[in-house]
């Protein structure tokens, strides 16, 4: 299933995308796509619905973040060997973990705000992993059993805030609107191999990132298992798993986003996003 949330910000309703590309309303069957709504029993019940009987949503509504009420937004740094090389960093021996504030989360096509004082706002297309049941001390062999599905995640970053200011990376990753997720949460049954997905990103029509999850240092199963050794993962938590090469910071000279730039990004089978970058008031 391709699950989604549609409607005005703060008033989104649950829905799904049918085979003809139409949005069908799920409000009568699930309160929202987060927490218990993503647990195996809930997804199993949704999968048994006769899609043709679900109400068609008319028009072209705004799409919200594909997961509601995200508890933890966990990110993995330098998780692609070719991205580590372009930034001059060593490939880590263990996953680099940082948190992105869930207040950064927005819809896949919402405007992204360049924060006050920013001169180094950057792009990063990433595979998002959505947890479907509580995971604690899980093995790598069993880890994918705890995944509800996958989505496109844009880990927008302010590099000066991230690396040149004192402290950790979080403040360069958590600015308002720096976490578009969606358009869909694609359930794991539709993703044969999360380690074999093409991913891309364009700035003003120019391809900047053209990679694949094949070059991840730590794969999805490894990450879910690893994280569960340190914290319980709960339904609706999102893991953003790192980016392939082609970010602005890695260019010579570096290139960063400015007001008016349009960024498009997507992952094979998971849909695409499009954002206009604007200066924050």
CSV table of N, CA, C and O in Angstrom, one decimal, residues 12-92:
chain,number,residue,atom,x,y,z
A,12,UNK,N,-4.7,17.1,8.6
A,12,UNK,CA,-4.6,16.1,7.6
A,12,UNK,C,-5.4,14.9,7.9
A,12,UNK,O,-5.7,14.6,9.1
A,13,UNK,N,-5.9,14.2,6.9
A,13,UNK,CA,-6.7,13.0,7.0
A,13,UNK,C,-5.9,11.8,6.4
A,13,UNK,O,-5.1,12.0,5.5
A,14,UNK,N,-6.1,10.6,6.9
A,14,UNK,CA,-5.4,9.4,6.3
A,14,UNK,C,-6.0,9.0,5.0
A,14,UNK,O,-7.2,9.1,4.8
A,15,UNK,N,-5.1,8.6,4.1
A,15,UNK,CA,-5.6,8.1,2.8
A,15,UNK,C,-4.6,7.1,2.2
A,15,UNK,O,-3.6,6.8,2.8
A,16,UNK,N,-5.0,6.7,1.0
A,16,UNK,CA,-4.0,5.8,0.2
A,16,UNK,C,-4.1,6.1,-1.2
A,16,UNK,O,-5.1,6.7,-1.7
A,17,UNK,N,-3.1,5.8,-2.0
A,17,UNK,CA,-3.1,6.0,-3.4
A,17,UNK,C,-3.5,4.7,-4.1
A,17,UNK,O,-2.9,3.7,-3.8
A,18,UNK,N,-4.5,4.8,-4.9
A,18,UNK,CA,-4.9,3.6,-5.6
A,18,UNK,C,-4.1,3.3,-6.9
A,18,UNK,O,-3.2,4.1,-7.2
A,19,UNK,N,-4.4,2.3,-7.6
A,19,UNK,CA,-3.6,1.9,-8.8
A,19,UNK,C,-3.7,2.9,-9.9
A,19,UNK,O,-2.9,2.9,-10.8
A,20,UNK,N,-4.8,3.7,-9.9
A,20,UNK,CA,-5.0,4.7,-10.9
A,20,UNK,C,-4.4,6.1,-10.5
A,20,UNK,O,-4.6,7.1,-11.3
A,21,UNK,N,-3.8,6.1,-9.4
A,21,UNK,CA,-3.2,7.4,-8.9
A,21,UNK,C,-4.2,8.3,-8.2
A,21,UNK,O,-3.8,9.5,-8.0
A,22,UNK,N,-5.3,7.8,-7.9
A,22,UNK,CA,-6.3,8.6,-7.1
A,22,UNK,C,-6.2,8.4,-5.6
A,22,UNK,O,-5.8,7.3,-5.2
A,23,UNK,N,-6.4,9.5,-4.9
A,23,UNK,CA,-6.4,9.4,-3.4
A,23,UNK,C,-7.7,8.8,-2.9
A,23,UNK,O,-8.8,9.3,-3.3
A,24,UNK,N,-7.7,7.9,-2.1
A,24,UNK,CA,-8.9,7.3,-1.4
A,24,UNK,C,-8.8,7.6,0.1
A,24,UNK,O,-7.8,7.5,0.7
A,25,UNK,N,-9.9,8.0,0.6
A,25,UNK,CA,-10.0,8.4,2.0
A,25,UNK,C,-10.1,7.2,2.9
A,25,UNK,O,-10.8,6.2,2.7
A,26,UNK,N,-9.3,7.2,4.0
A,26,UNK,CA,-9.3,6.1,5.0
A,26,UNK,C,-9.8,6.5,6.3
A,26,UNK,O,-9.7,5.8,7.3
A,27,UNK,N,-10.4,7.7,6.4
A,27,UNK,CA,-10.8,8.2,7.7
A,27,UNK,C,-11.8,7.3,8.5
A,27,UNK,O,-11.8,7.3,9.7
A,28,UNK,N,-12.6,6.5,7.8
A,28,UNK,CA,-13.5,5.6,8.4
A,28,UNK,C,-12.9,4.4,9.0
A,28,UNK,O,-13.5,3.6,9.7
A,29,UNK,N,-11.6,4.2,8.7
A,29,UNK,CA,-11.0,2.9,9.0
A,29,UNK,C,-9.7,3.1,9.9
A,29,UNK,O,-9.3,2.1,10.6
A,30,UNK,N,-9.1,4.2,10.0
A,30,UNK,CA,-8.0,4.5,10.8
A,30,UNK,C,-8.0,6.0,11.2
A,30,UNK,O,-8.3,6.8,10.4
A,31,UNK,N,-7.7,6.2,12.5
A,31,UNK,CA,-7.7,7.6,12.9
A,31,UNK,C,-6.7,8.5,12.3
A,31,UNK,O,-6.9,9.6,11.9
A,32,UNK,N,-5.5,7.9,12.2
A,32,UNK,CA,-4.4,8.6,11.5
A,32,UNK,C,-3.3,7.6,11.3
A,32,UNK,O,-3.3,6.5,11.8
A,33,UNK,N,-2.3,8.0,10.5
A,33,UNK,CA,-1.2,7.1,10.1
A,33,UNK,C,0.0,7.4,11.0
A,33,UNK,O,1.0,8.0,10.6
A,34,UNK,N,-0.1,7.0,12.3
A,34,UNK,CA,1.0,7.2,13.2
A,34,UNK,C,0.6,6.3,14.4
A,34,UNK,O,-0.5,5.8,14.6
A,35,UNK,N,1.7,6.0,15.2
A,35,UNK,CA,1.4,5.2,16.4
A,35,UNK,C,0.7,3.9,16.1
A,35,UNK,O,1.2,3.1,15.3
A,36,UNK,N,-0.4,3.6,16.8
A,36,UNK,CA,-1.1,2.4,16.7
A,36,UNK,C,-1.6,2.1,15.3
A,36,UNK,O,-1.8,1.0,14.8
A,37,UNK,N,-1.8,3.2,14.5
A,37,UNK,CA,-2.3,3.1,13.2
A,37,UNK,C,-1.3,2.4,12.2
A,37,UNK,O,-1.6,2.0,11.1
A,38,UNK,N,0.0,2.3,12.7
A,38,UNK,CA,1.0,1.7,11.9
A,38,UNK,C,1.4,0.3,12.4
A,38,UNK,O,2.3,-0.3,11.8
A,39,UNK,N,0.8,-0.1,13.4
A,39,UNK,CA,1.1,-1.5,14.0
A,39,UNK,C,0.6,-2.5,13.0
A,39,UNK,O,-0.3,-2.3,12.2
A,40,UNK,N,1.2,-3.8,13.1
A,40,UNK,CA,0.9,-4.8,12.1
A,40,UNK,C,-0.6,-5.1,12.0
A,40,UNK,O,-1.1,-5.3,10.8
A,41,UNK,N,-1.3,-5.1,13.1
A,41,UNK,CA,-2.8,-5.5,13.0
A,41,UNK,C,-3.5,-4.4,12.2
A,41,UNK,O,-4.4,-4.7,11.4
A,42,UNK,N,-3.2,-3.1,12.4
A,42,UNK,CA,-3.8,-2.0,11.7
A,42,UNK,C,-3.5,-2.1,10.2
A,42,UNK,O,-4.4,-2.0,9.4
A,43,UNK,N,-2.3,-2.3,9.9
A,43,UNK,CA,-1.9,-2.3,8.5
A,43,UNK,C,-2.5,-3.6,7.8
A,43,UNK,O,-2.9,-3.5,6.6
A,44,UNK,N,-2.6,-4.7,8.5
A,44,UNK,CA,-3.2,-5.9,8.0
A,44,UNK,C,-4.7,-5.6,7.7
A,44,UNK,O,-5.2,-6.0,6.6
A,45,UNK,N,-5.4,-4.9,8.6
A,45,UNK,CA,-6.8,-4.6,8.4
A,45,UNK,C,-7.0,-3.7,7.2
A,45,UNK,O,-7.9,-3.9,6.3
A,46,UNK,N,-6.1,-2.7,7.0
A,46,UNK,CA,-6.2,-1.8,5.9
A,46,UNK,C,-6.0,-2.5,4.6
A,46,UNK,O,-6.6,-2.2,3.5
A,47,UNK,N,-5.0,-3.5,4.6
A,47,UNK,CA,-4.7,-4.2,3.4
A,47,UNK,C,-5.9,-5.1,2.9
A,47,UNK,O,-5.9,-5.4,1.7
A,48,UNK,N,-6.8,-5.4,3.7
A,48,UNK,CA,-7.9,-6.2,3.4
A,48,UNK,C,-9.1,-5.4,2.8
A,48,UNK,O,-10.1,-6.0,2.4
A,49,UNK,N,-9.1,-4.1,2.9
A,49,UNK,CA,-10.2,-3.3,2.4
A,49,UNK,C,-10.3,-3.4,0.9
A,49,UNK,O,-9.3,-3.6,0.2
A,50,UNK,N,-11.5,-3.3,0.4
A,50,UNK,CA,-11.8,-3.2,-1.0
A,50,UNK,C,-11.6,-1.7,-1.4
A,50,UNK,O,-12.4,-0.9,-1.1
A,51,UNK,N,-10.5,-1.4,-2.0
A,51,UNK,CA,-10.1,-0.1,-2.3
A,51,UNK,C,-11.2,0.6,-3.1
A,51,UNK,O,-11.4,1.8,-2.9
A,52,UNK,N,-11.8,-0.1,-4.0
A,52,UNK,CA,-12.8,0.6,-4.9
A,52,UNK,C,-14.0,1.1,-4.1
A,52,UNK,O,-14.8,1.9,-4.7
A,53,UNK,N,-14.2,0.6,-2.9
A,53,UNK,CA,-15.3,1.1,-2.1
A,53,UNK,C,-15.0,2.3,-1.3
A,53,UNK,O,-15.9,3.0,-0.7
A,54,UNK,N,-13.7,2.7,-1.3
A,54,UNK,CA,-13.3,3.8,-0.4
A,54,UNK,C,-13.6,5.1,-1.2
A,54,UNK,O,-13.4,5.2,-2.4
A,55,UNK,N,-14.0,6.2,-0.5
A,55,UNK,CA,-14.3,7.5,-1.1
A,55,UNK,C,-13.1,8.1,-1.8
A,55,UNK,O,-12.0,8.1,-1.3
A,56,UNK,N,-13.4,8.6,-3.1
A,56,UNK,CA,-12.3,9.2,-3.8
A,56,UNK,C,-12.2,10.7,-3.3
A,56,UNK,O,-13.2,11.4,-3.2
A,57,UNK,N,-11.0,11.1,-3.1
A,57,UNK,CA,-10.8,12.5,-2.7
A,57,UNK,C,-10.6,13.3,-4.0
A,57,UNK,O,-9.8,13.1,-4.9
A,58,UNK,N,-11.5,14.3,-4.1
A,58,UNK,CA,-11.5,15.2,-5.3
A,58,UNK,C,-10.4,16.2,-5.3
A,58,UNK,O,-9.8,16.6,-4.2
A,59,UNK,N,-10.1,16.8,-6.5
A,59,UNK,CA,-9.1,17.9,-6.5
A,59,UNK,C,-7.7,17.4,-6.4
A,59,UNK,O,-7.4,16.2,-6.6
A,60,UNK,N,-6.9,18.3,-6.0
A,60,UNK,CA,-5.4,18.1,-5.9
A,60,UNK,C,-5.0,18.6,-4.5
A,60,UNK,O,-4.3,19.6,-4.4
A,61,UNK,N,-5.4,17.9,-3.4
A,61,UNK,CA,-5.1,18.4,-2.1
A,61,UNK,C,-3.6,18.4,-1.7
A,61,UNK,O,-2.8,17.6,-2.3
A,62,UNK,N,-3.3,19.2,-0.8
A,62,UNK,CA,-1.9,19.2,-0.3
A,62,UNK,C,-1.7,17.9,0.4
A,62,UNK,O,-2.5,17.3,1.0
A,63,UNK,N,-0.4,17.4,0.3
A,63,UNK,CA,0.0,16.2,1.0
A,63,UNK,C,0.8,16.6,2.2
A,63,UNK,O,1.7,17.4,2.1
A,64,UNK,N,0.4,16.0,3.3
A,64,UNK,CA,1.2,16.3,4.6
A,64,UNK,C,2.3,15.2,4.7
A,64,UNK,O,2.4,14.4,3.9
A,65,UNK,N,3.0,15.4,5.8
A,65,UNK,CA,4.0,14.3,6.1
A,65,UNK,C,3.3,13.0,6.2
A,65,UNK,O,2.1,12.9,6.7
A,66,UNK,N,3.9,11.9,5.7
A,66,UNK,CA,3.2,10.6,5.5
A,66,UNK,C,3.1,9.9,6.8
A,66,UNK,O,2.4,8.9,6.9
A,67,UNK,N,3.7,10.4,7.9
A,67,UNK,CA,3.6,9.8,9.2
A,67,UNK,C,3.1,10.9,10.2
A,67,UNK,O,3.7,12.0,10.2
A,68,UNK,N,2.1,10.6,11.0
A,68,UNK,CA,1.6,11.5,12.0
A,68,UNK,C,2.3,11.4,13.3
A,68,UNK,O,2.7,10.3,13.7
A,69,UNK,N,2.5,12.5,14.0
A,69,UNK,CA,2.9,12.5,15.4
A,69,UNK,C,4.2,11.6,15.6
A,69,UNK,O,4.2,10.7,16.4
A,70,UNK,N,5.2,11.9,14.8
A,70,UNK,CA,6.5,11.2,14.8
A,70,UNK,C,7.0,11.4,16.2
A,70,UNK,O,7.2,12.5,16.7
A,71,UNK,N,7.4,10.2,16.9
A,71,UNK,CA,7.9,10.3,18.2
A,71,UNK,C,9.4,10.7,18.2
A,71,UNK,O,9.9,11.6,18.9
A,72,UNK,N,10.2,9.9,17.4
A,72,UNK,CA,11.6,10.1,17.3
A,72,UNK,C,11.9,10.2,15.8
A,72,UNK,O,11.5,9.4,15.0
A,73,UNK,N,12.7,11.2,15.4
A,73,UNK,CA,13.2,11.4,14.1
A,73,UNK,C,14.7,11.2,14.2
A,73,UNK,O,15.5,12.1,14.6
A,74,UNK,N,15.2,10.0,13.9
A,74,UNK,CA,16.6,9.6,14.1
A,74,UNK,C,17.3,9.6,12.8
A,74,UNK,O,16.8,9.1,11.8
A,75,UNK,N,18.5,10.2,12.7
A,75,UNK,CA,19.2,10.3,11.5
A,75,UNK,C,20.6,9.6,11.6
A,75,UNK,O,21.2,9.6,12.7
A,76,UNK,N,21.1,9.2,10.5
A,76,UNK,CA,22.4,8.5,10.4
A,76,UNK,C,23.3,9.3,9.5
A,76,UNK,O,23.0,9.6,8.4
A,77,UNK,N,24.5,9.6,10.1
A,77,UNK,CA,25.4,10.4,9.3
A,77,UNK,C,26.5,9.6,8.6
A,77,UNK,O,26.9,8.5,9.1
A,78,UNK,N,27.0,10.1,7.5
A,78,UNK,CA,28.1,9.5,6.7
A,78,UNK,C,27.8,8.0,6.5
A,78,UNK,O,28.7,7.2,6.7
A,79,UNK,N,26.6,7.6,6.1
A,79,UNK,CA,26.3,6.2,5.9
A,79,UNK,C,26.4,5.7,4.5
A,79,UNK,O,26.0,4.6,4.2
A,80,UNK,N,27.0,6.5,3.6
A,80,UNK,CA,27.3,6.1,2.2
A,80,UNK,C,28.8,6.3,2.0
A,80,UNK,O,29.3,7.4,2.3
A,81,UNK,N,29.4,5.2,1.6
A,81,UNK,CA,30.9,5.3,1.5
A,81,UNK,C,31.3,6.4,0.5
A,81,UNK,O,32.3,7.1,0.8
A,82,UNK,N,30.6,6.5,-0.6
A,82,UNK,CA,30.9,7.5,-1.6
A,82,UNK,C,30.6,9.0,-1.1
A,82,UNK,O,31.3,9.9,-1.5
A,83,UNK,N,29.7,9.1,-0.2
A,83,UNK,CA,29.4,10.4,0.4
A,83,UNK,C,30.5,10.8,1.4
A,83,UNK,O,30.9,11.9,1.5
A,84,UNK,N,30.9,9.8,2.2
A,84,UNK,CA,32.0,10.1,3.2
A,84,UNK,C,33.2,10.5,2.4
A,84,UNK,O,33.9,11.5,2.9
A,85,UNK,N,33.5,9.9,1.3
A,85,UNK,CA,34.7,10.3,0.5
A,85,UNK,C,34.6,11.7,0.0
A,85,UNK,O,35.6,12.4,0.1
A,86,UNK,N,33.4,12.1,-0.5
A,86,UNK,CA,33.3,13.5,-1.0
A,86,UNK,C,33.5,14.6,0.1
A,86,UNK,O,33.9,15.7,-0.2
A,87,UNK,N,33.2,14.2,1.3
A,87,UNK,CA,33.3,15.2,2.4
A,87,UNK,C,34.6,15.1,3.1
A,87,UNK,O,34.9,15.9,4.0
A,88,UNK,N,35.5,14.2,2.7
A,88,UNK,CA,36.8,14.0,3.3
A,88,UNK,C,36.8,13.3,4.6
A,88,UNK,O,37.8,13.4,5.3
A,89,UNK,N,35.7,12.7,4.9
A,89,UNK,CA,35.5,12.0,6.2
A,89,UNK,C,35.8,10.5,6.1
A,89,UNK,O,35.7,9.9,5.0
A,90,UNK,N,36.2,9.9,7.2
A,90,UNK,CA,36.4,8.5,7.2
A,90,UNK,C,35.1,7.8,7.3
A,90,UNK,O,34.2,8.2,7.9
A,91,UNK,N,35.0,6.6,6.7
A,91,UNK,CA,33.8,5.8,6.9
A,91,UNK,C,33.8,5.3,8.3
A,91,UNK,O,34.7,4.8,8.9
A,92,UNK,N,32.7,5.6,9.0
A,92,UNK,CA,32.6,5.3,10.4
A,92,UNK,C,32.6,3.8,10.7
A,92,UNK,O,32.1,3.0,9.9
